[in-house]
Structure formats: C-alpha cells, structure tokens
C-alpha cells in the first residue's frame, strides 16, 4: 500500500496569518513581475485581494516587505525589499525542512 502525508504551514502574528504558502507565492510573483497587478493576474486573484494580502504582511512584518510606487504615465510598480526576499527564503527553508521531517515520520507508518 502506498501512503503519503499532507501538511500546510503558516506563520501567525497576534493570531493572524503573517506568512503562508499563498502570501509567499504572491511575494515571489511580485519579485518576478515587478508589479502587484501583474502578480495578482498571474495567480488568478483580484488586485484588491492581492493588495490586502501584501498590506497585511507589511503591517505584521518588522520591516517593509515590499516597496510600491504609485501608477501614472509610466505605470506603478512593486518590488521586494531585501528583508522581503529574506523572509521568502526563510519560509521556503522552513517549509522544506518540515516536509523532510514529515517524510521521515511517514516511514514509521510504512514500517507497521
């Protein structure tokens, strides 16, 4: 019989989600596209939802996670701060370590 283990992690601050898989995907999309609007489109979420998620992350973080520029003739933009990039990397490492741990724990079930 084949078994698999499933899990999702998120980090909370004051009982509210600070970082989770969806927020990290949005931050990565901002880093790739240079735009909150384009990032939202690439993830098939509304701009309003994306803005709310990023606002929430920035309000919970110790330092700004993104730098946003207002639109205009040349259009606006968004980019991750160095702190934001560090947070994304830290979350990815935590997630990877969690999965590795869970895989070793699953072996205990497979051995029964």
Tab-separated table of N, CA and C in Angstrom:
chain	number	residue	atom	x	y	z
A	1	UNK	N	0.846	-1.182	0.000
A	1	UNK	CA	0.000	0.000	0.000
A	1	UNK	C	0.893	1.247	0.000
A	2	UNK	N	0.466	2.244	-0.708
A	2	UNK	CA	1.236	3.476	-0.821
A	2	UNK	C	0.601	4.566	0.048
A	3	UNK	N	1.407	5.223	0.862
A	3	UNK	CA	0.918	6.298	1.730
A	3	UNK	C	1.627	7.602	1.384
A	4	UNK	N	0.938	8.673	1.642
A	4	UNK	CA	1.567	9.991	1.525
A	4	UNK	C	1.084	10.825	2.701
A	5	UNK	N	1.832	11.829	3.022
A	5	UNK	CA	1.487	12.700	4.145
A	5	UNK	C	1.284	14.113	3.612
A	6	UNK	N	0.288	14.815	4.136
A	6	UNK	CA	-0.043	16.170	3.672
A	6	UNK	C	0.021	17.139	4.854
A	7	UNK	N	0.452	18.342	4.563
A	7	UNK	CA	0.521	19.362	5.604
A	7	UNK	C	0.692	20.729	4.955
A	8	UNK	N	0.189	21.740	5.624
A	8	UNK	CA	0.431	23.134	5.220
A	8	UNK	C	0.870	23.888	6.457
A	9	UNK	N	1.833	24.747	6.288
A	9	UNK	CA	2.275	25.550	7.427
A	9	UNK	C	2.031	27.022	7.129
A	10	UNK	N	1.871	27.770	8.189
A	10	UNK	CA	1.799	29.219	8.088
A	10	UNK	C	2.338	29.790	9.380
A	11	UNK	N	2.730	31.021	9.336
A	11	UNK	CA	3.277	31.724	10.492
A	11	UNK	C	2.280	32.801	10.876
A	12	UNK	N	1.961	32.856	12.171
A	12	UNK	CA	0.994	33.832	12.660
A	12	UNK	C	1.668	34.884	13.523
A	13	UNK	N	1.033	36.037	13.576
A	13	UNK	CA	1.429	37.124	14.465
A	13	UNK	C	0.145	37.665	15.081
A	14	UNK	N	0.069	37.636	16.389
A	14	UNK	CA	-1.125	38.105	17.104
A	14	UNK	C	-2.393	37.411	16.584
A	15	UNK	N	-2.306	36.085	16.421
A	15	UNK	CA	-3.418	35.244	15.966
A	15	UNK	C	-3.920	35.561	14.564
A	16	UNK	N	-3.112	36.230	13.763
A	16	UNK	CA	-3.457	36.493	12.364
A	16	UNK	C	-2.335	35.950	11.485
A	17	UNK	N	-2.704	35.474	10.304
A	17	UNK	CA	-1.693	34.924	9.398
A	17	UNK	C	-0.727	36.023	8.975
A	18	UNK	N	0.547	35.732	9.148
A	18	UNK	CA	1.605	36.631	8.698
A	18	UNK	C	2.136	36.135	7.350
A	19	UNK	N	2.577	34.898	7.315
A	19	UNK	CA	3.089	34.298	6.083
A	19	UNK	C	2.534	32.893	5.929
A	20	UNK	N	2.188	32.562	4.720
A	20	UNK	CA	1.743	31.227	4.367
A	20	UNK	C	2.065	31.004	2.904
A	21	UNK	N	1.736	29.837	2.412
A	21	UNK	CA	2.073	29.482	1.029
A	21	UNK	C	1.541	30.497	0.016
A	22	UNK	N	0.283	30.905	0.158
A	22	UNK	CA	-0.309	31.843	-0.789
A	22	UNK	C	0.365	33.204	-0.780
A	23	UNK	N	0.650	33.706	0.404
A	23	UNK	CA	1.304	35.016	0.511
A	23	UNK	C	2.720	34.962	-0.053
A	24	UNK	N	3.407	33.850	0.204
A	24	UNK	CA	4.758	33.696	-0.313
A	24	UNK	C	4.730	33.597	-1.845
A	25	UNK	N	3.744	32.881	-2.403
A	25	UNK	CA	3.609	32.821	-3.863
A	25	UNK	C	3.380	34.217	-4.439
A	26	UNK	N	2.572	35.015	-3.760
A	26	UNK	CA	2.320	36.386	-4.216
A	26	UNK	C	3.602	37.213	-4.156
A	27	UNK	N	4.355	37.093	-3.073
A	27	UNK	CA	5.617	37.830	-2.962
A	27	UNK	C	6.590	37.416	-4.075
A	28	UNK	N	6.656	36.121	-4.366
A	28	UNK	CA	7.527	35.649	-5.450
A	28	UNK	C	7.065	36.198	-6.795
A	29	UNK	N	5.752	36.249	-7.002
A	29	UNK	CA	5.218	36.779	-8.263
A	29	UNK	C	5.518	38.265	-8.405
A	30	UNK	N	5.452	39.003	-7.311
A	30	UNK	CA	5.817	40.427	-7.338
A	30	UNK	C	7.291	40.561	-7.713
A	31	UNK	N	8.122	39.712	-7.122
A	31	UNK	CA	9.553	39.762	-7.404
A	31	UNK	C	9.829	39.471	-8.881
A	32	UNK	N	9.064	38.549	-9.456
A	32	UNK	CA	9.266	38.175	-10.860
A	32	UNK	C	8.710	39.219	-11.828
A	33	UNK	N	7.550	39.803	-11.498
A	33	UNK	CA	6.879	40.694	-12.450
A	33	UNK	C	7.166	42.170	-12.212
A	34	UNK	N	7.554	42.531	-10.990
A	34	UNK	CA	7.783	43.940	-10.670
A	34	UNK	C	6.497	44.737	-10.539
A	35	UNK	N	5.379	44.020	-10.344
A	35	UNK	CA	4.081	44.691	-10.300
A	35	UNK	C	3.100	43.875	-9.477
A	36	UNK	N	2.372	44.538	-8.594
A	36	UNK	CA	1.336	43.859	-7.823
A	36	UNK	C	0.199	43.430	-8.736
A	37	UNK	N	-0.161	44.281	-9.666
A	37	UNK	CA	-1.242	43.969	-10.608
A	37	UNK	C	-0.903	42.744	-11.454
A	38	UNK	N	0.303	42.717	-12.009
A	38	UNK	CA	0.722	41.579	-12.831
A	38	UNK	C	0.855	40.311	-11.986
A	39	UNK	N	1.337	40.463	-10.768
A	39	UNK	CA	1.469	39.319	-9.872
A	39	UNK	C	0.094	38.728	-9.567
A	40	UNK	N	-0.877	39.594	-9.276
A	40	UNK	CA	-2.239	39.136	-8.995
A	40	UNK	C	-2.816	38.393	-10.197
A	41	UNK	N	-2.619	38.963	-11.373
A	41	UNK	CA	-3.117	38.320	-12.600
A	41	UNK	C	-2.492	36.945	-12.797
A	42	UNK	N	-1.205	36.845	-12.568
A	42	UNK	CA	-0.509	35.574	-12.781
A	42	UNK	C	-0.996	34.490	-11.824
A	43	UNK	N	-1.539	34.896	-10.684
A	43	UNK	CA	-2.040	33.940	-9.690
A	43	UNK	C	-3.564	33.811	-9.732
A	44	UNK	N	-4.175	34.495	-10.692
A	44	UNK	CA	-5.640	34.471	-10.846
A	44	UNK	C	-6.384	34.917	-9.582
A	45	UNK	N	-5.885	35.995	-8.971
A	45	UNK	CA	-6.599	36.604	-7.851
A	45	UNK	C	-6.819	38.076	-8.179
A	46	UNK	N	-7.787	38.674	-7.527
A	46	UNK	CA	-8.083	40.077	-7.803
A	46	UNK	C	-6.979	40.977	-7.251
A	47	UNK	N	-6.854	42.132	-7.852
A	47	UNK	CA	-5.888	43.120	-7.372
A	47	UNK	C	-6.216	43.488	-5.928
A	48	UNK	N	-7.508	43.649	-5.638
A	48	UNK	CA	-7.938	44.031	-4.277
A	48	UNK	C	-7.489	42.992	-3.254
A	49	UNK	N	-7.677	41.717	-3.574
A	49	UNK	CA	-7.256	40.646	-2.660
A	49	UNK	C	-5.743	40.667	-2.494
A	50	UNK	N	-5.014	40.806	-3.604
A	50	UNK	CA	-3.550	40.832	-3.555
A	50	UNK	C	-3.068	42.012	-2.714
A	51	UNK	N	-3.677	43.167	-2.918
A	51	UNK	CA	-3.282	44.355	-2.155
A	51	UNK	C	-3.522	44.126	-0.665
A	52	UNK	N	-4.661	43.527	-0.325
A	52	UNK	CA	-4.978	43.240	1.079
A	52	UNK	C	-3.975	42.283	1.706
A	53	UNK	N	-3.581	41.263	0.960
A	53	UNK	CA	-2.602	40.301	1.480
A	53	UNK	C	-1.250	40.958	1.726
A	54	UNK	N	-0.798	41.749	0.765
A	54	UNK	CA	0.502	42.417	0.907
A	54	UNK	C	0.456	43.450	2.026
A	55	UNK	N	-0.645	44.172	2.123
A	55	UNK	CA	-0.807	45.150	3.204
A	55	UNK	C	-0.726	44.459	4.557
A	56	UNK	N	-1.377	43.320	4.678
A	56	UNK	CA	-1.366	42.552	5.914
A	56	UNK	C	0.050	42.081	6.268
A	57	UNK	N	0.775	41.584	5.276
A	57	UNK	CA	2.153	41.138	5.513
A	57	UNK	C	3.008	42.318	5.961
A	58	UNK	N	2.910	43.440	5.254
A	58	UNK	CA	3.715	44.610	5.608
A	58	UNK	C	3.398	45.128	7.009
A	59	UNK	N	2.132	45.080	7.410
A	59	UNK	CA	1.749	45.561	8.743
A	59	UNK	C	2.236	44.639	9.847
A	60	UNK	N	2.394	43.354	9.556
A	60	UNK	CA	2.830	42.383	10.560
A	60	UNK	C	4.346	42.222	10.617
A	61	UNK	N	5.034	42.642	9.584
A	61	UNK	CA	6.479	42.438	9.487
A	61	UNK	C	7.243	43.465	10.318
A	62	UNK	N	8.455	43.094	10.689
A	62	UNK	CA	9.326	44.003	11.444
A	62	UNK	C	9.805	45.163	10.590
A	63	UNK	N	9.893	44.927	9.286
A	63	UNK	CA	10.336	45.934	8.317
A	63	UNK	C	9.456	45.794	7.079
A	64	UNK	N	9.435	46.818	6.220
A	64	UNK	CA	8.665	46.687	4.975
A	64	UNK	C	9.151	45.496	4.139
A	65	UNK	N	8.185	44.779	3.563
A	65	UNK	CA	8.474	43.608	2.748
A	65	UNK	C	8.474	43.983	1.267
A	66	UNK	N	7.674	44.986	0.918
A	66	UNK	CA	7.618	45.470	-0.460
A	66	UNK	C	7.780	46.979	-0.490
A	67	UNK	N	8.216	47.451	-1.647
A	67	UNK	CA	8.253	48.887	-1.928
A	67	UNK	C	7.323	49.082	-3.116
A	68	UNK	N	6.338	49.934	-2.953
A	68	UNK	CA	5.364	50.172	-4.017
A	68	UNK	C	5.521	51.586	-4.547
A	69	UNK	N	5.412	51.719	-5.856
A	69	UNK	CA	5.404	53.055	-6.452
A	69	UNK	C	4.042	53.273	-7.099
A	70	UNK	N	3.543	54.475	-6.958
A	70	UNK	CA	2.224	54.835	-7.462
A	70	UNK	C	2.228	54.843	-8.987
A	71	UNK	N	1.126	54.408	-9.571
A	71	UNK	CA	0.980	54.411	-11.031
A	71	UNK	C	0.939	55.826	-11.576
A	72	UNK	N	0.968	55.926	-12.825
A	72	UNK	CA	0.955	57.221	-13.503
A	72	UNK	C	1.241	56.993	-14.967
A	73	UNK	N	1.859	57.970	-15.584
A	73	UNK	CA	2.149	57.873	-17.012
A	73	UNK	C	2.976	56.618	-17.341
A	74	UNK	N	3.992	56.356	-16.549
A	74	UNK	CA	4.840	55.178	-16.782
A	74	UNK	C	4.333	53.938	-16.081
A	75	UNK	N	3.254	54.066	-15.306
A	75	UNK	CA	2.744	52.929	-14.540
A	75	UNK	C	3.475	52.787	-13.233
A	76	UNK	N	2.839	52.139	-12.298
A	76	UNK	CA	3.447	51.923	-10.980
A	76	UNK	C	4.260	50.653	-10.983
A	77	UNK	N	4.633	50.257	-9.811
A	77	UNK	CA	5.407	49.033	-9.700
A	77	UNK	C	5.503	48.603	-8.257
A	78	UNK	N	6.013	47.422	-8.053
A	78	UNK	CA	6.241	46.894	-6.718
A	78	UNK	C	7.472	46.005	-6.773
A	79	UNK	N	8.216	46.008	-5.702
A	79	UNK	CA	9.374	45.130	-5.616
A	79	UNK	C	9.576	44.702	-4.175
A	80	UNK	N	10.235	43.574	-4.016
A	80	UNK	CA	10.532	43.093	-2.674
A	80	UNK	C	11.746	43.832	-2.125
A	81	UNK	N	11.683	44.128	-0.854
A	81	UNK	CA	12.855	44.670	-0.175
A	81	UNK	C	13.812	43.501	0.091
A	82	UNK	N	15.016	43.822	0.509
A	82	UNK	CA	15.959	42.765	0.888
A	82	UNK	C	15.368	41.943	2.030
A	83	UNK	N	14.702	42.605	2.956
A	83	UNK	CA	14.046	41.914	4.070
A	83	UNK	C	12.962	40.976	3.535
A	84	UNK	N	12.189	41.436	2.566
A	84	UNK	CA	11.144	40.612	1.970
A	84	UNK	C	11.720	39.366	1.310
A	85	UNK	N	12.821	39.529	0.603
A	85	UNK	CA	13.476	38.383	-0.032
A	85	UNK	C	13.984	37.401	1.015
A	86	UNK	N	14.512	37.935	2.113
A	86	UNK	CA	14.999	37.083	3.193
A	86	UNK	C	13.847	36.308	3.831
A	87	UNK	N	12.699	36.966	4.012
A	87	UNK	CA	11.526	36.283	4.567
A	87	UNK	C	11.066	35.142	3.666
A	88	UNK	N	11.011	35.389	2.367
A	88	UNK	CA	10.592	34.358	1.417
A	88	UNK	C	11.543	33.164	1.490
A	89	UNK	N	12.839	33.428	1.506
A	89	UNK	CA	13.823	32.339	1.599
A	89	UNK	C	13.691	31.579	2.909
A	90	UNK	N	13.481	32.305	4.008
A	90	UNK	CA	13.329	31.655	5.317
A	90	UNK	C	12.088	30.765	5.332
A	91	UNK	N	10.985	31.262	4.787
A	91	UNK	CA	9.756	30.464	4.738
A	91	UNK	C	9.974	29.213	3.892
A	92	UNK	N	10.600	29.369	2.742
A	92	UNK	CA	10.865	28.214	1.877
A	92	UNK	C	11.724	27.170	2.598
A	93	UNK	N	12.719	27.620	3.352
A	93	UNK	CA	13.577	26.687	4.098
A	93	UNK	C	12.793	25.986	5.209
A	94	UNK	N	11.969	26.725	5.915
A	94	UNK	CA	11.138	26.129	6.963
A	94	UNK	C	10.219	25.080	6.351
A	95	UNK	N	9.596	25.424	5.243
A	95	UNK	CA	8.679	24.509	4.563
A	95	UNK	C	9.414	23.236	4.111
A	96	UNK	N	10.579	23.410	3.511
A	96	UNK	CA	11.378	22.271	3.046
A	96	UNK	C	11.757	21.374	4.215
A	97	UNK	N	12.216	21.977	5.306
A	97	UNK	CA	12.607	21.197	6.484
A	97	UNK	C	11.411	20.472	7.085
A	98	UNK	N	10.264	21.115	7.051
A	98	UNK	CA	9.040	20.487	7.558
A	98	UNK	C	8.708	19.250	6.737
A	99	UNK	N	8.757	19.371	5.408
A	99	UNK	CA	8.452	18.236	4.533
A	99	UNK	C	9.442	17.094	4.727
A	100	UNK	N	10.716	17.427	4.878
A	100	UNK	CA	11.719	16.383	5.117
A	100	UNK	C	11.443	15.657	6.425
A	101	UNK	N	11.090	16.400	7.461
A	101	UNK	CA	10.751	15.789	8.745
A	101	UNK	C	9.530	14.889	8.607
A	102	UNK	N	8.488	15.384	7.947
A	102	UNK	CA	7.264	14.592	7.784
A	102	UNK	C	7.522	13.317	6.986
A	103	UNK	N	8.370	13.410	5.974
A	103	UNK	CA	8.702	12.213	5.193
A	103	UNK	C	9.368	11.154	6.073
A	104	UNK	N	10.255	11.579	6.969
A	104	UNK	CA	10.901	10.601	7.861
A	104	UNK	C	9.877	10.020	8.840
A	105	UNK	N	8.915	10.835	9.268
A	105	UNK	CA	7.882	10.333	10.187
A	105	UNK	C	6.953	9.349	9.492
A	106	UNK	N	6.673	9.579	8.217
A	106	UNK	CA	5.809	8.677	7.459
A	106	UNK	C	6.415	7.274	7.357
A	107	UNK	N	7.728	7.202	7.354
A	107	UNK	CA	8.387	5.893	7.290
A	107	UNK	C	7.955	5.017	8.466
A	108	UNK	N	7.670	5.614	9.616
A	108	UNK	CA	7.228	4.853	10.790
A	108	UNK	C	5.910	4.143	10.517
A	109	UNK	N	5.035	4.790	9.758
A	109	UNK	CA	3.745	4.195	9.409
A	109	UNK	C	3.938	3.092	8.370
A	110	UNK	N	4.792	3.351	7.414
A	110	UNK	CA	5.037	2.371	6.352
A	110	UNK	C	5.631	1.078	6.897
A	111	UNK	N	6.381	1.199	8.003
A	111	UNK	CA	7.041	0.031	8.588
A	111	UNK	C	6.098	-0.840	9.393
A	112	UNK	N	4.917	-0.363	9.716
A	112	UNK	CA	3.977	-1.137	10.550
A	112	UNK	C	3.343	-2.270	9.786
